[in-house]
Amino acid sequence: MGLKRTVEEINARIKKGDAVVMTAEEAIDLVKKDGLEKATEQVDVVTTGTFGAMCSSGAFINFGHSEPPIKMSKVFLNDVPAYGGIAAVDAYIGATEESSNGRHDYGGAHVIEDLIAGRPVKLKATSKGTDCYPRKEIETFITLKTVNQAYLFNPRNMYQNYAVATNSSDRTLFTYMGKLLPNMKNATYSSSGQLSPLLKDPKLRTIGIGTRIFLGGAQGYVSWEGTQYKTNVPMRNGVPSASARTLAVIGDMKQMSTEYIRALYMNRYGISLAVGIGVPIPVIDEDIMRTCALTDEELFAPVVDYALQSRNRRPIQEVSYAELRSGTINVKGKKVKTSSLSSYYKARQIAIELKRQIMEKEFLLTQFVQAMPEERAIRPLDVRSREEVL
Amino acid sequence: MGSNRYMLFFTPDLINEPITYRMVKDFDLMINILRAEIDDTGGRLMIAFEGSPQQIKSALKYLTDNKVQIKELNEYVHKDADRCTDCGMCVSVCPVSAFVVDRGTWKIIFNSDKCIACGMCIDACPPGAMKLGQ
């Protein structure tokens, strides 16, 4: 193996204004033109991006204390229930929580977007009242400016690859993968492929706890492994060809923009949040440059039939992101139209914006403080007796 | 020859009149009925005309003379550019391929002249960017 670089060395070059930063798309072109060895020598950082529905998201908010003070137990933001079982004036609003007033198309994600947009949000809270917190109810308006803290803390974002959804049944299915037309009339997918952060560093050699990332327009951090993190999956070209690793991320909502955070409503399914994330990948050696330069032709995802209402959906076949992005895929000899659920346009904007921030010394790279698990299998939930779980 | 799409609105008292038949016969138009529905507010007929601009103009005049309200379909569904995230969910659900991905910019282009106002994109659009026109 040839050249090696440390994050420290790269940061020194960024501070001097000497660092060469490229988006993953640019890195692909460079490796094609100059070869892997030369490209590794030339480039210090490769920026990636993704903008897609990431249901497992939400925000912690501290509202500040009222006079007289209240220990909020039931909390509503624009009539969407938030979890108030944490201290007195902290709450967690989950992105997929639906409004309590009967509106199906407004939920936690919309509250988060409204707050980031600077729009006032109605806070309603009730309490049993205690000697130290005598107040029993409050109704007021908040904005991001009036609250103490508001930060996204998303337990599972940035899935490393994800299955393509189709539907072989004779009725339309309304899913978190969007509207799936009957008789495999369409298929939907949700990864930015060759721009996607975790496909470009498939073993997470440079991404771990503490890694600074672009999150919703702010500088955020990787805070933990994501829920449902797994590594025991099929591989193609050294990269998972099914959903695998995930990351938990955290970032200050006060620094975010609705350009990169957007509430979604999946008709007859529910609410989700589109989150824009960019990860800078330090080019520490040739091997990382090789994976950074993998193209949509070399990255694969499984096609899954959502007509089967079971966790044991076997993939029908694998397709490349190049095929998915062409507009049609061939499933069992049938031409199926494809739709992307994540925005490749926005993914590219994020990779470009992150590149700009690094080149203008606004964004420095981090050496993680703890690597992610190398191996992890996922556990199912079965109905068991008390004795069986011991 | 041009092709034009319109939504025709019939008040309840017009529903039993063979207005469309007479229009086709008298103005020698080729038509394609894209959608037709009747409820207690009246009837709506989504229709594409093929014919010379003069033929279409005369047919439209005939319809207005018979108290049929006309709306050009181009205005029926519109895309809110601020709301659109350019994901592309609409692309595979549209039955007439009115949405295309620009393969240079990866933005989603809505060709409203192809739209038949079926509304499939409206409830399929996750950020809620596709809306009925006024």
Short mmCIF file of C-alpha atoms in Angstrom, two decimals:
data_model
loop_
_atom_site.label_atom_id
_atom_site.label_comp_id
_atom_site.label_asym_id
_atom_site.label_seq_id
_atom_site.Cartn_x
_atom_site.Cartn_y
_atom_site.Cartn_z
CA MET A 1 0.00 0.00 0.00
CA GLY A 2 1.32 3.41 -0.96
CA LEU A 3 0.55 6.75 0.55
CA LYS A 4 -0.85 7.19 4.06
CA ARG A 5 -2.29 10.36 5.63
CA THR A 6 -3.62 11.21 9.05
CA VAL A 7 -6.62 13.40 9.82
CA GLU A 8 -4.23 15.71 11.68
CA GLU A 9 -2.12 16.19 8.53
CA ILE A 10 -5.24 16.84 6.47
CA ASN A 11 -6.48 19.43 8.96
CA ALA A 12 -3.11 21.19 8.84
CA ARG A 13 -3.44 21.40 5.06
CA ILE A 14 -7.03 22.69 5.36
CA LYS A 15 -5.87 25.44 7.75
CA LYS A 16 -3.09 26.42 5.35
CA GLY A 17 -5.55 26.50 2.48
CA ASP A 18 -3.66 23.72 0.67
CA ALA A 19 -6.11 20.86 1.02
CA VAL A 20 -7.56 19.32 -2.14
CA VAL A 21 -11.22 18.56 -1.57
CA MET A 22 -13.45 16.80 -4.07
CA THR A 23 -17.02 15.58 -4.06
CA ALA A 24 -17.47 11.83 -4.50
CA GLU A 25 -18.60 12.46 -8.09
CA GLU A 26 -15.42 14.42 -8.83
CA ALA A 27 -13.31 11.73 -7.16
CA ILE A 28 -14.89 9.10 -9.44
CA ASP A 29 -13.90 11.11 -12.51
CA LEU A 30 -10.38 11.70 -11.22
CA VAL A 31 -9.72 8.02 -10.49
CA LYS A 32 -11.03 7.13 -13.96
CA LYS A 33 -8.71 9.70 -15.52
CA ASP A 34 -5.50 9.41 -13.46
CA GLY A 35 -5.78 6.02 -11.79
CA LEU A 36 -6.08 5.15 -8.11
CA GLU A 37 -2.49 5.78 -7.06
CA LYS A 38 -2.22 9.27 -8.53
CA ALA A 39 -5.72 10.24 -7.34
CA THR A 40 -4.86 9.17 -3.78
CA GLU A 41 -1.77 11.38 -3.87
CA GLN A 42 -3.76 14.36 -5.14
CA VAL A 43 -6.87 14.34 -2.94
CA ASP A 44 -7.09 14.95 0.81
CA VAL A 45 -10.83 14.82 1.40
CA VAL A 46 -13.82 13.37 -0.46
CA THR A 47 -17.21 14.84 0.43
CA THR A 48 -20.42 12.79 0.30
CA GLY A 49 -24.08 13.62 0.69
CA THR A 50 -27.53 12.20 1.15
CA PHE A 51 -31.00 13.70 1.48
CA GLY A 52 -33.76 11.25 2.20
CA ALA A 53 -36.56 10.11 4.46
CA MET A 54 -35.07 9.18 7.82
CA CYS A 55 -38.03 8.24 10.01
CA SER A 56 -35.95 7.56 13.10
CA SER A 57 -35.39 11.23 13.88
CA GLY A 58 -36.54 13.70 16.50
CA ALA A 59 -35.64 16.67 18.61
CA PHE A 60 -34.94 17.40 22.25
CA ILE A 61 -36.22 20.79 23.35
CA ASN A 62 -35.82 22.62 26.64
CA PHE A 63 -38.56 25.25 26.85
CA GLY A 64 -37.33 27.22 29.88
CA HIS A 65 -39.29 27.67 33.12
CA SER A 66 -42.62 29.46 33.38
CA GLU A 67 -43.80 31.63 36.32
CA PRO A 68 -45.06 29.88 38.39
CA PRO A 69 -43.10 26.86 37.18
CA ILE A 70 -44.60 23.65 35.80
CA LYS A 71 -43.34 20.08 35.60
CA MET A 72 -44.72 19.24 32.17
CA SER A 73 -45.98 15.69 31.82
CA LYS A 74 -48.24 15.82 28.75
CA VAL A 75 -46.68 18.04 26.11
CA PHE A 76 -48.14 19.07 22.74
CA LEU A 77 -46.45 21.11 20.01
CA ASN A 78 -48.95 22.36 17.41
CA ASP A 79 -51.18 19.58 18.82
CA VAL A 80 -48.56 16.90 18.13
CA PRO A 81 -47.75 14.90 21.28
CA ALA A 82 -44.15 15.14 22.46
CA TYR A 83 -42.62 12.92 25.12
CA GLY A 84 -42.53 14.78 28.42
CA GLY A 85 -41.30 12.10 30.75
CA ILE A 86 -37.91 13.76 31.20
CA ALA A 87 -37.43 16.26 34.04
CA ALA A 88 -39.65 19.35 34.11
CA VAL A 89 -39.36 21.33 30.89
CA ASP A 90 -37.53 18.96 28.53
CA ALA A 91 -39.38 17.10 25.80
CA TYR A 92 -38.57 14.89 22.85
CA ILE A 93 -40.65 15.28 19.72
CA GLY A 94 -40.41 12.28 17.41
CA ALA A 95 -40.55 12.91 13.68
CA THR A 96 -43.23 10.29 12.96
CA GLU A 97 -45.63 11.33 15.74
CA GLU A 98 -49.00 12.29 14.25
CA SER A 99 -51.12 15.25 15.24
CA SER A 100 -53.68 14.58 17.96
CA ASN A 101 -56.29 16.74 16.26
CA GLY A 102 -57.11 14.25 13.50
CA ARG A 103 -54.82 15.65 10.80
CA HIS A 104 -52.89 12.74 9.33
CA ASP A 105 -50.61 14.89 7.21
CA TYR A 106 -49.09 16.95 10.03
CA GLY A 107 -46.78 15.54 12.66
CA GLY A 108 -43.53 15.77 14.55
CA ALA A 109 -41.49 16.28 11.38
CA HIS A 110 -43.65 19.29 10.52
CA VAL A 111 -43.15 20.78 13.98
CA ILE A 112 -39.39 20.37 13.50
CA GLU A 113 -39.55 22.00 10.07
CA ASP A 114 -41.77 24.84 11.38
CA LEU A 115 -39.30 25.53 14.19
CA ILE A 116 -36.29 25.54 11.83
CA ALA A 117 -38.22 27.85 9.46
CA GLY A 118 -38.61 30.29 12.36
CA ARG A 119 -42.39 29.89 12.52
CA PRO A 120 -44.12 30.15 15.92
CA VAL A 121 -45.24 26.81 17.38
CA LYS A 122 -48.00 26.45 19.97
CA LEU A 123 -46.88 24.72 23.16
CA LYS A 124 -49.50 23.16 25.39
CA ALA A 125 -48.56 21.25 28.52
CA THR A 126 -50.33 19.85 31.54
CA SER A 127 -49.13 18.61 34.90
CA LYS A 128 -50.46 17.15 38.16
CA GLY A 129 -48.84 20.06 40.06
CA THR A 130 -46.32 19.58 42.86
CA ASP A 131 -45.10 21.69 45.76
CA CYS A 132 -42.05 22.73 43.77
CA TYR A 133 -43.87 22.96 40.40
CA PRO A 134 -47.35 24.25 41.31
CA ARG A 135 -48.60 25.16 37.84
CA LYS A 136 -50.97 22.65 36.25
CA GLU A 137 -51.22 23.87 32.70
CA ILE A 138 -49.70 26.26 30.22
CA GLU A 139 -50.50 27.37 26.70
CA THR A 140 -48.05 29.63 24.91
CA PHE A 141 -46.05 30.06 21.73
CA ILE A 142 -42.40 29.22 21.21
CA THR A 143 -39.86 29.66 18.44
CA LEU A 144 -36.29 28.44 18.17
CA LYS A 145 -35.27 31.85 19.56
CA THR A 146 -37.30 31.53 22.77
CA VAL A 147 -36.20 28.03 23.80
CA ASN A 148 -32.94 27.20 25.59
CA GLN A 149 -31.86 24.19 23.57
CA ALA A 150 -33.32 22.48 20.53
CA TYR A 151 -31.26 19.78 18.93
CA LEU A 152 -31.97 16.92 16.60
CA PHE A 153 -31.02 13.60 18.09
CA ASN A 154 -31.76 10.98 15.49
CA PRO A 155 -31.38 7.36 16.61
CA ARG A 156 -31.09 5.87 13.11
CA ASN A 157 -30.01 7.88 10.10
CA MET A 158 -27.90 7.40 7.00
CA TYR A 159 -28.66 3.74 6.34
CA GLN A 160 -25.75 2.13 4.56
CA ASN A 161 -27.74 1.00 1.53
CA TYR A 162 -31.44 0.12 1.53
CA ALA A 163 -33.75 -2.28 -0.27
CA VAL A 164 -35.67 -1.31 -3.41
CA ALA A 165 -39.42 -1.66 -2.88
CA THR A 166 -41.89 -3.09 -5.36
CA ASN A 167 -45.34 -4.67 -5.14
CA SER A 168 -46.48 -7.83 -6.92
CA SER A 169 -50.01 -7.76 -5.47
CA ASP A 170 -53.07 -6.52 -7.34
CA ARG A 171 -53.69 -3.52 -5.10
CA THR A 172 -51.78 -0.28 -4.46
CA LEU A 173 -49.69 -0.37 -1.30
CA PHE A 174 -49.06 2.76 0.78
CA THR A 175 -45.74 2.33 2.52
CA TYR A 176 -42.82 4.23 4.01
CA MET A 177 -41.25 3.59 0.61
CA GLY A 178 -44.03 5.62 -0.99
CA LYS A 179 -46.88 4.58 -3.21
CA LEU A 180 -46.24 1.13 -4.70
CA LEU A 181 -48.47 0.50 -7.71
CA PRO A 182 -50.04 -2.94 -8.28
CA ASN A 183 -48.46 -5.67 -10.44
CA MET A 184 -44.96 -4.23 -10.13
CA LYS A 185 -45.84 -1.09 -12.05
CA ASN A 186 -43.14 0.78 -10.14
CA ALA A 187 -40.25 0.40 -7.72
CA THR A 188 -38.88 2.94 -5.26
CA TYR A 189 -35.38 3.24 -3.84
CA SER A 190 -33.74 5.39 -1.23
CA SER A 191 -30.01 5.84 -1.42
CA SER A 192 -27.87 8.42 -3.12
CA GLY A 193 -25.67 5.52 -4.32
CA GLN A 194 -22.29 6.81 -5.43
CA LEU A 195 -22.73 9.97 -3.29
CA SER A 196 -23.97 8.12 -0.19
CA PRO A 197 -21.70 8.55 2.87
CA LEU A 198 -21.62 5.01 4.25
CA LEU A 199 -21.25 3.36 0.84
CA LYS A 200 -18.03 5.29 0.30
CA ASP A 201 -16.41 4.17 3.53
CA PRO A 202 -18.09 0.76 3.78
CA LYS A 203 -16.22 -0.51 6.85
CA LEU A 204 -16.39 2.85 8.65
CA ARG A 205 -12.61 3.15 8.81
CA THR A 206 -12.87 6.95 9.07
CA ILE A 207 -16.32 7.44 10.63
CA GLY A 208 -16.98 6.79 14.33
CA ILE A 209 -18.29 8.36 17.51
CA GLY A 210 -17.42 12.04 17.48
CA THR A 211 -17.07 12.41 13.73
CA ARG A 212 -18.13 15.91 12.70
CA ILE A 213 -20.70 15.89 9.90
CA PHE A 214 -22.93 18.23 7.93
CA LEU A 215 -26.38 17.74 9.46
CA GLY A 216 -29.36 19.67 8.16
CA GLY A 217 -27.20 22.70 7.39
CA ALA A 218 -25.48 22.70 10.78
CA GLN A 219 -22.25 21.08 11.88
CA GLY A 220 -23.38 18.02 13.78
CA TYR A 221 -21.78 14.89 15.09
CA VAL A 222 -22.03 11.13 14.97
CA SER A 223 -23.08 10.27 18.50
CA TRP A 224 -23.43 6.49 18.55
CA GLU A 225 -24.01 3.47 16.35
CA GLY A 226 -27.45 3.76 14.81
CA THR A 227 -30.23 1.44 15.91
CA GLN A 228 -30.53 -1.74 13.81
CA TYR A 229 -26.81 -1.44 12.96
CA LYS A 230 -25.71 -4.67 11.34
CA THR A 231 -22.76 -6.05 9.42
CA ASN A 232 -23.75 -9.63 8.52
CA VAL A 233 -25.09 -8.80 5.08
CA PRO A 234 -24.27 -9.78 1.47
CA MET A 235 -21.37 -7.86 -0.10
CA ARG A 236 -20.61 -6.75 -3.66
CA ASN A 237 -17.27 -5.08 -4.52
CA GLY A 238 -16.47 -4.86 -0.81
CA VAL A 239 -19.65 -2.92 -0.06
CA PRO A 240 -22.90 -4.15 1.56
CA SER A 241 -25.52 -4.89 -1.08
CA ALA A 242 -28.33 -4.70 1.49
CA SER A 243 -29.16 -2.40 4.39
CA ALA A 244 -26.36 -2.63 6.94
CA ARG A 245 -24.79 0.01 9.17
CA THR A 246 -26.63 3.05 10.50
CA LEU A 247 -25.59 6.03 12.62
CA ALA A 248 -27.12 8.04 15.43
CA VAL A 249 -26.48 11.73 14.88
CA ILE A 250 -26.89 14.93 16.82
CA GLY A 251 -26.89 18.61 15.86
CA ASP A 252 -28.12 22.07 16.85
CA MET A 253 -31.47 22.91 15.23
CA LYS A 254 -30.76 26.62 15.69
CA GLN A 255 -28.05 26.32 13.02
CA MET A 256 -30.16 24.29 10.59
CA SER A 257 -32.01 25.26 7.43
CA THR A 258 -35.22 24.01 5.81
CA GLU A 259 -33.13 23.60 2.66
CA TYR A 260 -31.78 20.46 4.29
CA ILE A 261 -34.55 19.43 6.70
CA ARG A 262 -37.99 18.81 5.27
CA ALA A 263 -41.17 17.26 6.66
CA LEU A 264 -42.66 14.50 4.54
CA TYR A 265 -46.06 12.86 4.47
CA MET A 266 -46.34 9.43 2.93
CA ASN A 267 -49.98 9.22 1.94
CA ARG A 268 -51.89 6.63 4.00
CA TYR A 269 -48.68 5.62 5.75
CA GLY A 270 -47.60 8.49 7.93
CA ILE A 271 -45.06 11.18 8.63
CA SER A 272 -41.33 11.16 8.03
CA LEU A 273 -38.48 13.63 8.01
CA ALA A 274 -36.14 14.22 5.09
CA VAL A 275 -32.69 14.82 6.54
CA GLY A 276 -29.73 16.15 4.60
CA ILE A 277 -26.40 14.77 5.77
CA GLY A 278 -22.90 15.13 4.40
CA VAL A 279 -19.83 13.31 5.64
CA PRO A 280 -16.26 14.28 4.75
CA ILE A 281 -14.08 11.25 4.17
CA PRO A 282 -10.38 11.80 4.81
CA VAL A 283 -8.30 10.08 2.12
CA ILE A 284 -6.07 8.21 4.56
CA ASP A 285 -4.87 5.64 2.02
CA GLU A 286 -5.48 4.07 -1.37
CA ASP A 287 -8.07 1.66 -0.08
CA ILE A 288 -10.39 4.46 1.10
CA MET A 289 -9.87 6.25 -2.21
CA ARG A 290 -10.87 3.06 -4.02
CA THR A 291 -14.20 2.85 -2.19
CA CYS A 292 -14.76 6.62 -2.48
CA ALA A 293 -14.51 6.20 -6.26
CA LEU A 294 -17.01 3.33 -6.54
CA THR A 295 -19.66 4.19 -9.10
CA ASP A 296 -23.40 3.54 -9.36
CA GLU A 297 -22.50 0.65 -11.71
CA GLU A 298 -20.59 -1.04 -8.87
CA LEU A 299 -23.08 -0.47 -6.05
CA PHE A 300 -26.04 -2.81 -5.68
CA ALA A 301 -29.31 -3.02 -3.73
CA PRO A 302 -31.79 -5.88 -3.28
CA VAL A 303 -35.29 -5.67 -4.76
CA VAL A 304 -37.92 -6.60 -2.21
CA ASP A 305 -41.60 -7.38 -2.73
CA TYR A 306 -43.68 -5.45 -0.21
CA ALA A 307 -46.73 -7.55 -1.10
CA LEU A 308 -45.40 -10.02 1.44
CA GLN A 309 -46.35 -8.57 4.83
CA SER A 310 -43.57 -10.24 6.77
CA ARG A 311 -40.14 -9.42 8.13
CA ASN A 312 -38.84 -12.37 6.07
CA ARG A 313 -39.04 -10.77 2.66
CA ARG A 314 -36.44 -12.46 0.51
CA PRO A 315 -34.82 -10.27 -2.13
CA ILE A 316 -36.08 -11.05 -5.62
CA GLN A 317 -32.74 -10.00 -7.13
CA GLU A 318 -30.03 -7.35 -6.90
CA VAL A 319 -29.91 -4.27 -9.12
CA SER A 320 -27.22 -1.64 -9.51
CA TYR A 321 -27.79 2.02 -8.70
CA ALA A 322 -26.95 2.78 -12.33
CA GLU A 323 -29.94 0.65 -13.40
CA LEU A 324 -32.16 2.25 -10.73
CA ARG A 325 -31.14 5.72 -11.83
CA SER A 326 -31.75 4.90 -15.52
CA GLY A 327 -35.51 5.06 -14.83
CA THR A 328 -36.37 1.39 -15.31
CA ILE A 329 -35.14 -1.88 -13.89
CA ASN A 330 -35.75 -5.37 -15.16
CA VAL A 331 -37.46 -7.56 -12.56
CA LYS A 332 -38.06 -11.16 -13.66
CA GLY A 333 -38.14 -10.06 -17.28
CA LYS A 334 -40.57 -7.20 -16.61
CA LYS A 335 -39.62 -3.55 -17.13
CA VAL A 336 -40.42 -1.66 -13.94
CA LYS A 337 -40.33 2.16 -13.66
CA THR A 338 -38.25 3.47 -10.78
CA SER A 339 -38.59 6.45 -8.45
CA SER A 340 -36.03 7.77 -6.05
CA LEU A 341 -37.30 8.69 -2.60
CA SER A 342 -34.11 10.51 -1.75
CA SER A 343 -33.04 13.53 -3.75
CA TYR A 344 -29.85 13.04 -5.74
CA TYR A 345 -30.00 16.75 -6.58
CA LYS A 346 -29.90 17.68 -2.89
CA ALA A 347 -27.29 15.00 -2.11
CA ARG A 348 -25.02 16.64 -4.66
CA GLN A 349 -25.74 20.14 -3.27
CA ILE A 350 -24.75 18.89 0.19
CA ALA A 351 -21.49 17.34 -1.06
CA ILE A 352 -20.69 20.61 -2.87
CA GLU A 353 -21.59 22.76 0.16
CA LEU A 354 -19.49 20.61 2.48
CA LYS A 355 -16.57 20.87 0.06
CA ARG A 356 -16.95 24.66 0.07
CA GLN A 357 -17.00 24.80 3.87
CA ILE A 358 -13.83 22.69 4.14
CA MET A 359 -12.01 24.73 1.50
CA GLU A 360 -12.99 27.96 3.24
CA LYS A 361 -11.71 26.56 6.55
CA GLU A 362 -15.19 26.66 8.12
CA PHE A 363 -15.27 22.90 8.59
CA LEU A 364 -12.39 20.84 10.02
CA LEU A 365 -12.25 17.07 10.00
CA THR A 366 -12.24 14.99 13.19
CA GLN A 367 -10.51 11.80 14.24
CA PHE A 368 -13.28 9.76 15.86
CA VAL A 369 -12.97 8.95 19.56
CA GLN A 370 -14.38 5.44 19.26
CA ALA A 371 -14.77 3.19 16.21
CA MET A 372 -18.12 1.58 15.39
CA PRO A 373 -18.64 -2.15 15.99
CA GLU A 374 -16.86 -4.31 13.41
CA GLU A 375 -19.43 -7.05 13.63
CA ARG A 376 -23.04 -6.92 14.66
CA ALA A 377 -26.01 -9.16 13.86
CA ILE A 378 -29.57 -7.91 14.09
CA ARG A 379 -32.05 -9.47 16.49
CA PRO A 380 -35.70 -10.06 15.72
CA LEU A 381 -38.54 -9.56 18.19
CA ASP A 382 -40.49 -12.72 18.94
CA VAL A 383 -43.31 -13.30 21.37
CA ARG A 384 -41.70 -15.16 24.25
CA SER A 385 -42.50 -16.14 27.80
CA ARG A 386 -40.66 -14.75 30.81
CA GLU A 387 -38.63 -18.00 31.01
CA GLU A 388 -37.68 -17.97 27.31
CA VAL A 389 -35.98 -14.58 27.50
CA LEU A 390 -33.68 -15.53 30.38
CA MET B 1 -52.80 19.86 -35.98
CA GLY B 2 -52.66 20.69 -32.31
CA SER B 3 -53.54 18.77 -29.20
CA ASN B 4 -55.20 20.51 -26.29
CA ARG B 5 -56.43 19.28 -22.96
CA TYR B 6 -59.37 20.79 -21.12
CA MET B 7 -61.54 20.13 -18.12
CA LEU B 8 -65.19 20.76 -18.94
CA PHE B 9 -67.60 21.48 -16.12
CA PHE B 10 -71.28 20.67 -16.63
CA THR B 11 -73.90 22.01 -14.24
CA PRO B 12 -76.43 19.32 -13.13
CA ASP B 13 -79.05 20.50 -15.64
CA LEU B 14 -76.63 19.94 -18.53
CA ILE B 15 -75.75 16.36 -17.71
CA ASN B 16 -78.51 14.81 -19.78
CA GLU B 17 -77.70 16.91 -22.87
CA PRO B 18 -75.60 15.18 -25.59
CA ILE B 19 -73.34 18.25 -25.84
CA THR B 20 -70.09 16.38 -26.40
CA TYR B 21 -71.59 14.24 -29.13
CA ARG B 22 -72.83 17.30 -31.03
CA MET B 23 -69.52 19.03 -30.64
CA VAL B 24 -67.62 16.08 -32.13
CA LYS B 25 -70.09 15.72 -34.98
CA ASP B 26 -70.49 19.39 -35.88
CA PHE B 27 -66.83 20.37 -35.66
CA ASP B 28 -65.31 17.10 -36.90
CA LEU B 29 -62.93 16.92 -33.96
CA MET B 30 -60.94 13.96 -32.77
CA ILE B 31 -61.30 13.67 -29.00
CA ASN B 32 -59.86 11.48 -26.29
CA ILE B 33 -61.80 11.33 -23.04
CA LEU B 34 -59.26 11.09 -20.22
CA ARG B 35 -61.68 11.15 -17.32
CA ALA B 36 -65.38 11.60 -16.79
CA GLU B 37 -67.31 11.84 -13.56
CA ILE B 38 -70.67 12.94 -12.29
CA ASP B 39 -71.71 13.77 -8.75
CA ASP B 40 -74.28 16.01 -7.09
CA THR B 41 -72.35 19.14 -8.08
CA GLY B 42 -72.53 18.26 -11.78
CA GLY B 43 -70.26 16.60 -14.29
CA ARG B 44 -66.58 16.95 -15.12
CA LEU B 45 -65.09 15.75 -18.36
CA MET B 46 -61.39 15.74 -18.98
CA ILE B 47 -60.85 15.76 -22.68
CA ALA B 48 -58.06 16.11 -25.23
CA PHE B 49 -58.90 17.68 -28.61
CA GLU B 50 -57.04 17.07 -31.80
CA GLY B 51 -57.76 19.38 -34.68
CA SER B 52 -56.79 22.65 -36.28
CA PRO B 53 -56.65 25.71 -34.00
CA GLN B 54 -59.72 27.02 -35.82
CA GLN B 55 -61.69 23.81 -35.19
CA ILE B 56 -60.76 23.83 -31.51
CA LYS B 57 -61.61 27.51 -31.16
CA SER B 58 -65.04 26.93 -32.67
CA ALA B 59 -65.64 23.88 -30.46
CA LEU B 60 -64.73 25.86 -27.34
CA LYS B 61 -67.08 28.65 -28.39
CA TYR B 62 -69.85 26.09 -28.91
CA LEU B 63 -69.25 24.75 -25.41
CA THR B 64 -69.31 28.19 -23.77
CA ASP B 65 -72.46 29.05 -25.71
CA ASN B 66 -73.98 25.95 -24.12
CA LYS B 67 -72.96 27.12 -20.62
CA VAL B 68 -70.19 24.55 -20.22
CA GLN B 69 -67.34 25.96 -18.16
CA ILE B 70 -63.88 25.34 -19.56
CA LYS B 71 -60.50 25.21 -17.89
CA GLU B 72 -57.21 24.56 -19.60
CA LEU B 73 -55.57 21.54 -18.06
CA ASN B 74 -52.13 23.10 -18.07
CA GLU B 75 -53.20 25.04 -15.02
CA TYR B 76 -54.85 22.13 -13.27
CA VAL B 77 -51.89 20.72 -11.37
CA HIS B 78 -48.83 22.75 -10.50
CA LYS B 79 -45.51 22.17 -8.79
CA ASP B 80 -44.47 24.32 -5.87
CA ALA B 81 -40.78 24.73 -6.64
CA ASP B 82 -39.92 25.74 -3.06
CA ARG B 83 -41.62 22.69 -1.61
CA CYS B 84 -40.20 20.22 -4.17
CA THR B 85 -37.04 18.47 -3.01
CA ASP B 86 -36.36 16.91 -6.41
CA CYS B 87 -36.59 13.38 -5.04
CA GLY B 88 -38.46 11.84 -7.96
CA MET B 89 -41.25 9.89 -6.24
CA CYS B 90 -43.65 11.35 -8.81
CA VAL B 91 -41.70 9.97 -11.76
CA SER B 92 -42.86 6.35 -11.60
CA VAL B 93 -46.45 6.97 -10.47
CA CYS B 94 -47.38 9.36 -13.28
CA PRO B 95 -49.29 7.34 -15.90
CA VAL B 96 -48.34 9.68 -18.76
CA SER B 97 -44.68 10.29 -17.81
CA ALA B 98 -45.19 14.02 -17.31
CA PHE B 99 -42.24 14.07 -14.89
CA VAL B 100 -38.71 13.58 -16.11
CA VAL B 101 -35.37 13.64 -14.35
CA ASP B 102 -32.91 16.09 -15.88
CA ARG B 103 -29.86 13.86 -16.02
CA GLY B 104 -27.46 16.78 -15.85
CA THR B 105 -28.81 18.61 -12.82
CA TRP B 106 -30.89 15.74 -11.36
CA LYS B 107 -33.78 18.15 -10.91
CA ILE B 108 -37.30 16.91 -11.59
CA ILE B 109 -39.00 18.60 -14.52
CA PHE B 110 -42.82 18.70 -14.68
CA ASN B 111 -44.14 18.90 -18.24
CA SER B 112 -47.61 20.23 -17.53
CA ASP B 113 -48.64 19.96 -21.19
CA LYS B 114 -48.55 16.18 -20.79
CA CYS B 115 -50.54 16.23 -17.52
CA ILE B 116 -53.99 14.64 -17.55
CA ALA B 117 -54.76 15.89 -14.03
CA CYS B 118 -55.32 12.42 -12.62
CA GLY B 119 -53.97 13.60 -9.28
CA MET B 120 -51.74 10.54 -8.78
CA CYS B 121 -48.71 12.74 -8.13
CA ILE B 122 -50.52 14.88 -5.57
CA ASP B 123 -50.96 12.18 -2.96
CA ALA B 124 -47.68 10.47 -3.91
CA CYS B 125 -45.50 13.57 -3.34
CA PRO B 126 -43.87 13.21 0.11
CA PRO B 127 -43.10 16.92 0.73
CA GLY B 128 -46.49 17.97 -0.67
CA ALA B 129 -45.17 19.97 -3.62
CA MET B 130 -47.82 18.96 -6.16
CA LYS B 131 -51.03 20.94 -5.82
CA LEU B 132 -54.32 21.46 -7.56
CA GLY B 133 -54.42 24.76 -9.40
CA GLN B 134 -56.90 27.50 -8.57
#
